[in-house]
PDB file of C-alpha atoms (C1' of nucleotides) in Angstrom:
ATOM      1  CA  UNK A  28     -20.899 -17.039   1.506  1.00 49.00           C
ATOM      2  CA  UNK A  29     -23.574 -16.677   4.106  1.00 56.00           C
ATOM      3  CA  UNK A  30     -25.227 -19.842   2.975  1.00 51.00           C
ATOM      4  CA  UNK A  31     -22.318 -22.205   3.105  1.00 47.00           C
ATOM      5  CA  UNK A  32     -22.743 -22.578   6.800  1.00 46.00           C
ATOM      6  CA  UNK A  33     -22.218 -26.265   6.979  1.00 43.00           C
ATOM      7  CA  UNK A  34     -21.808 -27.132  10.658  1.00 41.00           C
ATOM      8  CA  UNK A  35     -19.122 -29.697  11.048  1.00 44.00           C
ATOM      9  CA  UNK A  36     -17.757 -29.265   7.573  1.00 47.00           C
ATOM     10  CA  UNK A  37     -14.889 -27.195   8.839  1.00 61.00           C
ATOM     11  CA  UNK A  38     -11.572 -28.691   9.753  1.00 67.00           C
ATOM     12  CA  UNK A  39     -11.849 -26.858  13.004  1.00 81.00           C
ATOM     13  CA  UNK A  40     -13.290 -23.697  14.454  1.00 85.00           C
ATOM     14  CA  UNK A  41     -10.563 -21.831  12.684  1.00 90.00           C
ATOM     15  CA  UNK A  42     -12.107 -22.298   9.278  1.00 88.00           C
ATOM     16  CA  UNK A  43     -15.440 -21.231  10.663  1.00 89.00           C
ATOM     17  CA  UNK A  44     -13.923 -18.123  12.167  1.00 93.00           C
ATOM     18  CA  UNK A  45     -12.120 -17.317   8.941  1.00 94.00           C
ATOM     19  CA  UNK A  46     -15.430 -17.589   7.157  1.00 91.00           C
ATOM     20  CA  UNK A  47     -16.942 -15.021   9.473  1.00 93.00           C
ATOM     21  CA  UNK A  48     -13.954 -12.723   9.366  1.00 94.00           C
ATOM     22  CA  UNK A  49     -13.157 -13.341   5.721  1.00 91.00           C
ATOM     23  CA  UNK A  50     -14.638 -10.187   4.266  1.00 91.00           C
ATOM     24  CA  UNK A  51     -12.215  -7.558   3.085  1.00 92.00           C
ATOM     25  CA  UNK A  52     -13.361  -4.979   5.633  1.00 94.00           C
ATOM     26  CA  UNK A  53     -14.644  -7.210   8.414  1.00 95.00           C
ATOM     27  CA  UNK A  54     -11.658  -6.968  10.688  1.00 94.00           C
ATOM     28  CA  UNK A  55     -11.394  -3.233  10.172  1.00 94.00           C
ATOM     29  CA  UNK A  56     -15.035  -2.871  11.099  1.00 95.00           C
ATOM     30  CA  UNK A  57     -14.508  -5.034  14.139  1.00 95.00           C
ATOM     31  CA  UNK A  58     -11.491  -2.979  15.058  1.00 92.00           C
ATOM     32  CA  UNK A  59     -13.424   0.266  14.729  1.00 94.00           C
ATOM     33  CA  UNK A  60     -16.416  -0.974  16.674  1.00 96.00           C
ATOM     34  CA  UNK A  61     -14.085  -2.335  19.302  1.00 95.00           C
ATOM     35  CA  UNK A  62     -13.113   1.197  20.127  1.00 94.00           C
ATOM     36  CA  UNK A  63     -16.569   2.680  20.269  1.00 96.00           C
ATOM     37  CA  UNK A  64     -20.050   2.602  18.829  1.00 97.00           C
ATOM     38  CA  UNK A  65     -20.189   3.947  15.297  1.00 97.00           C
ATOM     39  CA  UNK A  66     -22.979   5.091  13.068  1.00 96.00           C
ATOM     40  CA  UNK A  67     -22.957   4.289   9.372  1.00 96.00           C
ATOM     41  CA  UNK A  68     -21.361   7.509   8.250  1.00 95.00           C
ATOM     42  CA  UNK A  69     -18.709   7.364  10.923  1.00 96.00           C
ATOM     43  CA  UNK A  70     -17.828   3.870   9.906  1.00 95.00           C
ATOM     44  CA  UNK A  71     -17.582   4.954   6.317  1.00 95.00           C
ATOM     45  CA  UNK A  72     -15.207   7.719   7.247  1.00 94.00           C
ATOM     46  CA  UNK A  73     -13.254   5.369   9.456  1.00 93.00           C
ATOM     47  CA  UNK A  74     -12.684   3.004   6.561  1.00 92.00           C
ATOM     48  CA  UNK A  75     -11.055   4.963   3.754  1.00 90.00           C
ATOM     49  CA  UNK A  76     -11.803   3.331   0.451  1.00 90.00           C
ATOM     50  CA  UNK A  77     -14.927   1.401   1.291  1.00 94.00           C
ATOM     51  CA  UNK A  78     -18.129   2.117  -0.599  1.00 94.00           C
ATOM     52  CA  UNK A  79     -21.576   2.284   0.973  1.00 94.00           C
ATOM     53  CA  UNK A  80     -22.743  -0.829  -0.783  1.00 95.00           C
ATOM     54  CA  UNK A  81     -19.851  -2.885   0.405  1.00 96.00           C
ATOM     55  CA  UNK A  82     -19.891  -1.444   3.887  1.00 97.00           C
ATOM     56  CA  UNK A  83     -23.606  -2.116   4.154  1.00 96.00           C
ATOM     57  CA  UNK A  84     -23.097  -5.643   2.884  1.00 96.00           C
ATOM     58  CA  UNK A  85     -20.254  -6.437   5.247  1.00 96.00           C
ATOM     59  CA  UNK A  86     -22.236  -4.939   8.093  1.00 97.00           C
ATOM     60  CA  UNK A  87     -25.273  -6.992   7.185  1.00 96.00           C
ATOM     61  CA  UNK A  88     -23.241 -10.167   7.226  1.00 95.00           C
ATOM     62  CA  UNK A  89     -21.728  -9.321  10.566  1.00 96.00           C
ATOM     63  CA  UNK A  90     -25.209  -8.632  11.910  1.00 95.00           C
ATOM     64  CA  UNK A  91     -26.386 -11.972  10.550  1.00 93.00           C
ATOM     65  CA  UNK A  92     -23.511 -13.637  12.294  1.00 93.00           C
ATOM     66  CA  UNK A  93     -24.481 -11.863  15.504  1.00 94.00           C
ATOM     67  CA  UNK A  94     -21.105 -10.209  15.670  1.00 96.00           C
ATOM     68  CA  UNK A  95     -22.470  -6.722  15.341  1.00 97.00           C
ATOM     69  CA  UNK A  96     -25.589  -5.178  16.814  1.00 97.00           C
ATOM     70  CA  UNK A  97     -27.650  -2.814  14.677  1.00 97.00           C
ATOM     71  CA  UNK A  98     -29.547  -0.187  16.622  1.00 96.00           C
ATOM     72  CA  UNK A  99     -32.008   1.886  14.649  1.00 95.00           C
ATOM     73  CA  UNK A 100     -32.792   5.128  16.426  1.00 94.00           C
ATOM     74  CA  UNK A 101     -36.185   6.377  15.317  1.00 89.00           C
ATOM     75  CA  UNK A 102     -35.299  10.002  14.775  1.00 89.00           C
ATOM     76  CA  UNK A 103     -36.065  12.525  12.092  1.00 86.00           C
ATOM     77  CA  UNK A 104     -32.614  12.379  10.513  1.00 89.00           C
ATOM     78  CA  UNK A 105     -32.148   8.632  10.205  1.00 91.00           C
ATOM     79  CA  UNK A 106     -29.687   7.422  12.792  1.00 95.00           C
ATOM     80  CA  UNK A 107     -28.324   3.911  12.977  1.00 96.00           C
ATOM     81  CA  UNK A 108     -25.695   2.809  15.417  1.00 97.00           C
ATOM     82  CA  UNK A 109     -23.513  -0.234  15.154  1.00 97.00           C
ATOM     83  CA  UNK A 110     -21.852  -1.874  18.107  1.00 98.00           C
ATOM     84  CA  UNK A 111     -20.248  -5.168  19.005  1.00 97.00           C
ATOM     85  CA  UNK A 112     -22.324  -7.928  20.496  1.00 97.00           C
ATOM     86  CA  UNK A 113     -20.772  -9.941  23.332  1.00 97.00           C
ATOM     87  CA  UNK A 114     -19.881 -12.487  20.704  1.00 96.00           C
ATOM     88  CA  UNK A 115     -18.315  -9.795  18.597  1.00 97.00           C
ATOM     89  CA  UNK A 116     -16.298  -8.573  21.538  1.00 97.00           C
ATOM     90  CA  UNK A 117     -15.102 -12.116  22.121  1.00 97.00           C
ATOM     91  CA  UNK A 118     -14.123 -12.394  18.487  1.00 96.00           C
ATOM     92  CA  UNK A 119     -12.240  -9.157  18.746  1.00 95.00           C
ATOM     93  CA  UNK A 120     -10.398 -10.472  21.752  1.00 96.00           C
ATOM     94  CA  UNK A 121      -9.603 -13.687  19.916  1.00 96.00           C
ATOM     95  CA  UNK A 122      -8.262 -11.605  17.075  1.00 95.00           C
ATOM     96  CA  UNK A 123      -5.871  -9.699  19.308  1.00 95.00           C
ATOM     97  CA  UNK A 124      -3.074 -12.292  19.267  1.00 95.00           C
ATOM     98  CA  UNK A 125      -3.244 -12.393  15.505  1.00 95.00           C
ATOM     99  CA  UNK A 126      -2.978  -8.644  15.386  1.00 94.00           C
ATOM    100  CA  UNK A 127      -0.001  -8.770  17.686  1.00 95.00           C
ATOM    101  CA  UNK A 128       1.606 -11.371  15.486  1.00 95.00           C
ATOM    102  CA  UNK A 129       1.085  -9.201  12.432  1.00 93.00           C
ATOM    103  CA  UNK A 130       2.542  -6.204  14.175  1.00 92.00           C
ATOM    104  CA  UNK A 131       5.632  -8.087  15.171  1.00 92.00           C
ATOM    105  CA  UNK A 132       6.269 -10.282  12.158  1.00 91.00           C
ATOM    106  CA  UNK A 133       4.855  -8.355   9.239  1.00 83.00           C
ATOM    107  CA  UNK A 134       4.907  -4.699  10.086  1.00 77.00           C
ATOM    108  CA  UNK A 135       8.099  -5.170  12.020  1.00 77.00           C
ATOM    109  CA  UNK A 136       7.413  -4.209  15.578  1.00 70.00           C
ATOM    110  CA  UNK A 137       4.936  -1.706  16.938  1.00 63.00           C
ATOM    111  CA  UNK A 138       2.693  -4.028  18.927  1.00 62.00           C
ATOM    112  CA  UNK A 139      -0.219  -1.679  19.481  1.00 58.00           C
ATOM    113  CA  UNK A 140      -2.234  -2.050  22.682  1.00 58.00           C
ATOM    114  CA  UNK A 141      -5.042  -3.400  20.541  1.00 53.00           C
ATOM    115  CA  UNK A 142      -8.369  -1.666  20.315  1.00 48.00           C
ATOM    116  CA  UNK A 143      -8.252  -0.561  23.882  1.00 45.00           C
ATOM    117  CA  UNK A 144      -7.996   3.073  24.661  1.00 41.00           C
ATOM    118  CA  UNK A 145      -5.913   5.551  22.680  1.00 42.00           C
TER     119      UNK A 145
ATOM    120  CA  UNK B   4      -1.928 -10.087  -3.362  1.00 48.00           C
ATOM    121  CA  UNK B   5       1.722 -10.716  -2.705  1.00 57.00           C
ATOM    122  CA  UNK B   6       2.672  -7.390  -4.159  1.00 52.00           C
ATOM    123  CA  UNK B   7       0.382  -5.183  -2.188  1.00 48.00           C
ATOM    124  CA  UNK B   8       2.721  -5.290   0.731  1.00 48.00           C
ATOM    125  CA  UNK B   9       2.505  -1.676   1.681  1.00 44.00           C
ATOM    126  CA  UNK B  10       4.294  -1.340   4.991  1.00 42.00           C
ATOM    127  CA  UNK B  11       2.335   0.931   7.241  1.00 45.00           C
ATOM    128  CA  UNK B  12      -0.700   0.954   5.029  1.00 49.00           C
ATOM    129  CA  UNK B  13      -2.513  -1.396   7.356  1.00 64.00           C
ATOM    130  CA  UNK B  14      -4.755  -0.172  10.099  1.00 68.00           C
ATOM    131  CA  UNK B  15      -2.898  -2.440  12.419  1.00 81.00           C
ATOM    132  CA  UNK B  16      -1.071  -5.739  12.451  1.00 87.00           C
ATOM    133  CA  UNK B  17      -4.412  -7.431  12.115  1.00 90.00           C
ATOM    134  CA  UNK B  18      -4.856  -6.367   8.519  1.00 88.00           C
ATOM    135  CA  UNK B  19      -1.342  -7.490   7.769  1.00 90.00           C
ATOM    136  CA  UNK B  20      -1.994 -10.860   9.343  1.00 93.00           C
ATOM    137  CA  UNK B  21      -5.239 -11.245   7.451  1.00 94.00           C
ATOM    138  CA  UNK B  22      -3.360 -10.548   4.269  1.00 92.00           C
ATOM    139  CA  UNK B  23      -0.977 -13.367   5.023  1.00 94.00           C
ATOM    140  CA  UNK B  24      -3.655 -15.771   6.153  1.00 95.00           C
ATOM    141  CA  UNK B  25      -6.267 -14.617   3.652  1.00 91.00           C
ATOM    142  CA  UNK B  26      -5.891 -17.415   1.135  1.00 92.00           C
ATOM    143  CA  UNK B  27      -8.663 -19.947   1.010  1.00 93.00           C
ATOM    144  CA  UNK B  28      -6.478 -22.823   2.146  1.00 95.00           C
ATOM    145  CA  UNK B  29      -3.831 -21.024   4.143  1.00 96.00           C
ATOM    146  CA  UNK B  30      -5.161 -21.763   7.589  1.00 94.00           C
ATOM    147  CA  UNK B  31      -5.828 -25.366   6.705  1.00 95.00           C
ATOM    148  CA  UNK B  32      -2.262 -25.709   5.487  1.00 96.00           C
ATOM    149  CA  UNK B  33      -0.993 -24.081   8.637  1.00 95.00           C
ATOM    150  CA  UNK B  34      -3.148 -26.373  10.681  1.00 93.00           C
ATOM    151  CA  UNK B  35      -1.833 -29.440   8.884  1.00 95.00           C
ATOM    152  CA  UNK B  36       1.781 -28.388   9.107  1.00 96.00           C
ATOM    153  CA  UNK B  37       1.257 -27.545  12.741  1.00 95.00           C
ATOM    154  CA  UNK B  38       0.711 -31.206  13.420  1.00 95.00           C
ATOM    155  CA  UNK B  39       3.643 -32.538  11.468  1.00 97.00           C
ATOM    156  CA  UNK B  40       5.819 -32.082   8.428  1.00 98.00           C
ATOM    157  CA  UNK B  41       4.020 -32.849   5.202  1.00 97.00           C
ATOM    158  CA  UNK B  42       5.147 -33.466   1.680  1.00 97.00           C
ATOM    159  CA  UNK B  43       3.202 -32.120  -1.262  1.00 97.00           C
ATOM    160  CA  UNK B  44       1.127 -35.200  -1.869  1.00 96.00           C
ATOM    161  CA  UNK B  45       0.290 -35.601   1.784  1.00 97.00           C
ATOM    162  CA  UNK B  46      -0.848 -32.031   1.963  1.00 96.00           C
ATOM    163  CA  UNK B  47      -3.013 -32.531  -1.067  1.00 96.00           C
ATOM    164  CA  UNK B  48      -4.629 -35.528   0.521  1.00 95.00           C
ATOM    165  CA  UNK B  49      -5.022 -33.644   3.767  1.00 94.00           C
ATOM    166  CA  UNK B  50      -6.933 -30.873   2.031  1.00 94.00           C
ATOM    167  CA  UNK B  51      -9.891 -32.435   0.232  1.00 92.00           C
ATOM    168  CA  UNK B  52     -10.917 -30.284  -2.672  1.00 92.00           C
ATOM    169  CA  UNK B  53      -7.751 -28.371  -3.314  1.00 95.00           C
ATOM    170  CA  UNK B  54      -6.075 -28.670  -6.709  1.00 96.00           C
ATOM    171  CA  UNK B  55      -2.330 -28.904  -7.267  1.00 96.00           C
ATOM    172  CA  UNK B  56      -2.151 -25.502  -8.859  1.00 96.00           C
ATOM    173  CA  UNK B  57      -3.880 -23.778  -5.991  1.00 97.00           C
ATOM    174  CA  UNK B  58      -2.056 -25.750  -3.346  1.00 97.00           C
ATOM    175  CA  UNK B  59       1.259 -24.945  -4.994  1.00 97.00           C
ATOM    176  CA  UNK B  60       0.310 -21.285  -5.214  1.00 97.00           C
ATOM    177  CA  UNK B  61      -0.777 -21.022  -1.599  1.00 97.00           C
ATOM    178  CA  UNK B  62       2.336 -22.867  -0.530  1.00 97.00           C
ATOM    179  CA  UNK B  63       4.526 -20.558  -2.576  1.00 96.00           C
ATOM    180  CA  UNK B  64       2.970 -17.521  -0.957  1.00 96.00           C
ATOM    181  CA  UNK B  65       3.416 -18.950   2.492  1.00 97.00           C
ATOM    182  CA  UNK B  66       7.044 -19.678   1.674  1.00 96.00           C
ATOM    183  CA  UNK B  67       7.474 -16.118   0.431  1.00 94.00           C
ATOM    184  CA  UNK B  68       6.039 -14.868   3.670  1.00 94.00           C
ATOM    185  CA  UNK B  69       8.461 -17.088   5.560  1.00 95.00           C
ATOM    186  CA  UNK B  70       5.616 -18.902   7.225  1.00 96.00           C
ATOM    187  CA  UNK B  71       6.457 -22.230   5.687  1.00 97.00           C
ATOM    188  CA  UNK B  72       9.811 -23.816   5.010  1.00 98.00           C
ATOM    189  CA  UNK B  73      10.313 -25.753   1.796  1.00 98.00           C
ATOM    190  CA  UNK B  74      12.852 -28.545   2.012  1.00 97.00           C
ATOM    191  CA  UNK B  75      13.828 -30.185  -1.245  1.00 96.00           C
ATOM    192  CA  UNK B  76      15.283 -33.635  -0.678  1.00 95.00           C
ATOM    193  CA  UNK B  77      17.505 -34.573  -3.580  1.00 90.00           C
ATOM    194  CA  UNK B  78      16.284 -38.085  -4.118  1.00 89.00           C
ATOM    195  CA  UNK B  79      15.379 -40.127  -7.137  1.00 86.00           C
ATOM    196  CA  UNK B  80      11.640 -39.890  -6.618  1.00 90.00           C
ATOM    197  CA  UNK B  81      11.238 -36.174  -6.060  1.00 92.00           C
ATOM    198  CA  UNK B  82      10.605 -35.460  -2.413  1.00 96.00           C
ATOM    199  CA  UNK B  83       9.732 -32.087  -0.995  1.00 97.00           C
ATOM    200  CA  UNK B  84       8.833 -31.488   2.593  1.00 98.00           C
ATOM    201  CA  UNK B  85       6.952 -28.551   3.979  1.00 98.00           C
ATOM    202  CA  UNK B  86       7.169 -27.469   7.566  1.00 98.00           C
ATOM    203  CA  UNK B  87       6.424 -24.435   9.684  1.00 98.00           C
ATOM    204  CA  UNK B  88       9.103 -21.843  10.264  1.00 98.00           C
ATOM    205  CA  UNK B  89       9.372 -20.373  13.758  1.00 97.00           C
ATOM    206  CA  UNK B  90       7.337 -17.480  12.439  1.00 97.00           C
ATOM    207  CA  UNK B  91       4.773 -19.887  11.087  1.00 97.00           C
ATOM    208  CA  UNK B  92       4.566 -21.643  14.415  1.00 97.00           C
ATOM    209  CA  UNK B  93       4.018 -18.294  16.091  1.00 97.00           C
ATOM    210  CA  UNK B  94       1.277 -17.500  13.619  1.00 96.00           C
ATOM    211  CA  UNK B  95      -0.324 -20.816  14.322  1.00 95.00           C
ATOM    212  CA  UNK B  96      -0.246 -20.071  18.017  1.00 96.00           C
ATOM    213  CA  UNK B  97      -1.743 -16.648  17.410  1.00 96.00           C
ATOM    214  CA  UNK B  98      -4.478 -18.323  15.424  1.00 95.00           C
ATOM    215  CA  UNK B  99      -5.392 -20.660  18.255  1.00 95.00           C
ATOM    216  CA  UNK B 100      -7.683 -18.221  20.104  1.00 95.00           C
ATOM    217  CA  UNK B 101      -9.517 -17.535  16.878  1.00 95.00           C
ATOM    218  CA  UNK B 102      -9.971 -21.227  16.353  1.00 94.00           C
ATOM    219  CA  UNK B 103     -11.278 -21.579  19.874  1.00 94.00           C
ATOM    220  CA  UNK B 104     -13.694 -18.741  19.279  1.00 95.00           C
ATOM    221  CA  UNK B 105     -14.954 -20.394  16.136  1.00 93.00           C
ATOM    222  CA  UNK B 106     -15.411 -23.692  17.888  1.00 91.00           C
ATOM    223  CA  UNK B 107     -17.421 -22.098  20.647  1.00 91.00           C
ATOM    224  CA  UNK B 108     -19.443 -19.491  18.793  1.00 90.00           C
ATOM    225  CA  UNK B 109     -19.872 -20.889  15.326  1.00 82.00           C
ATOM    226  CA  UNK B 110     -19.645 -24.640  15.513  1.00 76.00           C
ATOM    227  CA  UNK B 111     -21.283 -24.605  18.891  1.00 76.00           C
ATOM    228  CA  UNK B 112     -18.813 -26.031  21.365  1.00 69.00           C
ATOM    229  CA  UNK B 113     -16.151 -28.641  20.765  1.00 62.00           C
ATOM    230  CA  UNK B 114     -13.049 -26.616  21.634  1.00 62.00           C
ATOM    231  CA  UNK B 115     -10.385 -28.840  20.170  1.00 57.00           C
ATOM    232  CA  UNK B 116      -6.965 -28.881  21.812  1.00 58.00           C
ATOM    233  CA  UNK B 117      -5.700 -27.077  18.725  1.00 52.00           C
ATOM    234  CA  UNK B 118      -2.580 -28.055  16.827  1.00 48.00           C
ATOM    235  CA  UNK B 119      -0.328 -27.382  19.723  1.00 46.00           C
ATOM    236  CA  UNK B 120       1.937 -29.972  21.125  1.00 42.00           C
ATOM    237  CA  UNK B 121      -0.653 -32.732  21.376  1.00 41.00           C
TER     238      UNK B 121
ATOM    239  C1'  DC C  16     -28.594  10.105   6.641  1.00 89.36           C
ATOM    240  C1'  DG C  17     -28.714   5.428   5.646  1.00 89.36           C
ATOM    241  C1'  DG C  18     -28.995   1.957   2.418  1.00 89.36           C
ATOM    242  C1'  DC C  19     -30.772  -0.758  -1.471  1.00 89.36           C
ATOM    243  C1'  DA C  20     -30.594  -1.797  -6.746  1.00 89.36           C
ATOM    244  C1'  DT C  21     -27.791  -2.347 -10.931  1.00 89.36           C
ATOM    245  C1'  DC C  22     -24.104  -3.070 -13.675  1.00 89.36           C
ATOM    246  C1'  DC C  23     -19.230  -4.064 -14.142  1.00 89.36           C
ATOM    247  C1'  DC C  24     -14.623  -5.723 -13.273  1.00 89.36           C
ATOM    248  C1'  DC C  25     -10.901  -8.302 -11.881  1.00 89.36           C
ATOM    249  C1'  DA C  26      -8.253 -11.361  -9.283  1.00 89.36           C
ATOM    250  C1'  DA C  27      -8.566 -15.590  -6.616  1.00 89.36           C
ATOM    251  C1'  DG C  28      -9.597 -19.975  -7.253  1.00 89.36           C
ATOM    252  C1'  DG C  29     -10.705 -24.279 -10.031  1.00 89.36           C
ATOM    253  C1'  DA C  30     -10.176 -27.914 -13.964  1.00 89.36           C
ATOM    254  C1'  DT C  31      -7.237 -30.099 -17.105  1.00 89.36           C
ATOM    255  C1'  DA C  32      -3.222 -31.320 -19.444  1.00 89.36           C
ATOM    256  C1'  DC C  33       1.626 -31.638 -19.605  1.00 89.36           C
ATOM    257  C1'  DT C  34       6.715 -31.825 -17.867  1.00 89.36           C
ATOM    258  C1'  DG C  35      11.192 -32.553 -15.061  1.00 89.36           C
TER     259       DG C  35
ATOM    260  C1'  DC D   6       6.209 -37.279  -7.128  1.00 89.36           C
ATOM    261  C1'  DA D   7       5.995 -32.478  -7.574  1.00 89.36           C
ATOM    262  C1'  DG D   8       5.020 -29.173  -9.790  1.00 89.36           C
ATOM    263  C1'  DT D   9       4.101 -25.713 -14.148  1.00 89.36           C
ATOM    264  C1'  DA D  10       1.121 -23.872 -18.003  1.00 89.36           C
ATOM    265  C1'  DT D  11      -3.331 -22.604 -19.854  1.00 89.36           C
ATOM    266  C1'  DC D  12      -7.890 -21.547 -19.841  1.00 89.36           C
ATOM    267  C1'  DC D  13     -12.277 -20.656 -17.522  1.00 89.36           C
ATOM    268  C1'  DT D  14     -15.606 -19.578 -13.816  1.00 89.36           C
ATOM    269  C1'  DT D  15     -17.067 -17.242  -9.837  1.00 89.36           C
ATOM    270  C1'  DG D  16     -18.323 -13.813  -6.822  1.00 89.36           C
ATOM    271  C1'  DG D  17     -16.522 -10.410  -3.855  1.00 89.36           C
ATOM    272  C1'  DG D  18     -15.982  -5.969  -4.270  1.00 89.36           C
ATOM    273  C1'  DG D  19     -16.215  -1.264  -6.671  1.00 89.36           C
ATOM    274  C1'  DA D  20     -18.946   2.658  -9.114  1.00 89.36           C
ATOM    275  C1'  DT D  21     -23.287   4.972  -9.739  1.00 89.36           C
ATOM    276  C1'  DG D  22     -27.787   6.187  -9.085  1.00 89.36           C
ATOM    277  C1'  DC D  23     -32.188   6.233  -6.670  1.00 89.36           C
ATOM    278  C1'  DC D  24     -35.331   5.848  -2.532  1.00 89.36           C
ATOM    279  C1'  DG D  25     -37.306   6.195   2.513  1.00 89.36           C
TER     280       DG D  25
END
DNA sequence: CGGCATCCCCAAGGATACTG
DNA sequence: CAGTATCCTTGGGGATGCCG
């Protein structure tokens, strides 16, 4: 999926965005990172059901797309932190209305204040 | 995918929305219907590459989700018109920011005026 | 701890043919 | 015209195991 980046081949930016956000766990990752920086293990715990392989893959794609920043801390116990890039933060913001829509029309109310505080 | 509607099982409305909009052609259909009412054939022509089976399937799911309205005109040559429901229109609107993001960050500029009123 | 390598599976999506 | 039915392919995603 990473290779089918054909600039201009999309109907509009929407298709392009869907391509970036299309992964099964992408939005959840974005949502998690929108709250705070996470390290691999934390992310894994934050996403019940995801396997390391898949999480690593989704993360890699997001990093490739410059949505997520990968910070490797050179410590004795390996420590890697993932955070949103400015672009990722913008994506998250752009996703907010969609989340609100889902809350209202699918879940039936409960428009959460997005990934702000809590 | 239509059956895995587990109310409350989503992290937030975002997951729910992604579930609704997750199909490969869903957003394109929404985009098309956002501009004007389309009949089956028109939609097919508007979505280069889609097959009848898939288009019909995606359409059926969108109808199930009350995103799209299916109007069967009882005429001699079968005529069916698809249009957005209020909910679908709202979804389309919620999708706009995402489309804008994609235009800016993925396609590299060219923020189209979206499928709003035009 | 973090993350690659391998193998496997299944459902979404595609191609084709046929019908009301 | 507007689908439905059938069969097939693909690859995203899941499970396991090993390595730095």
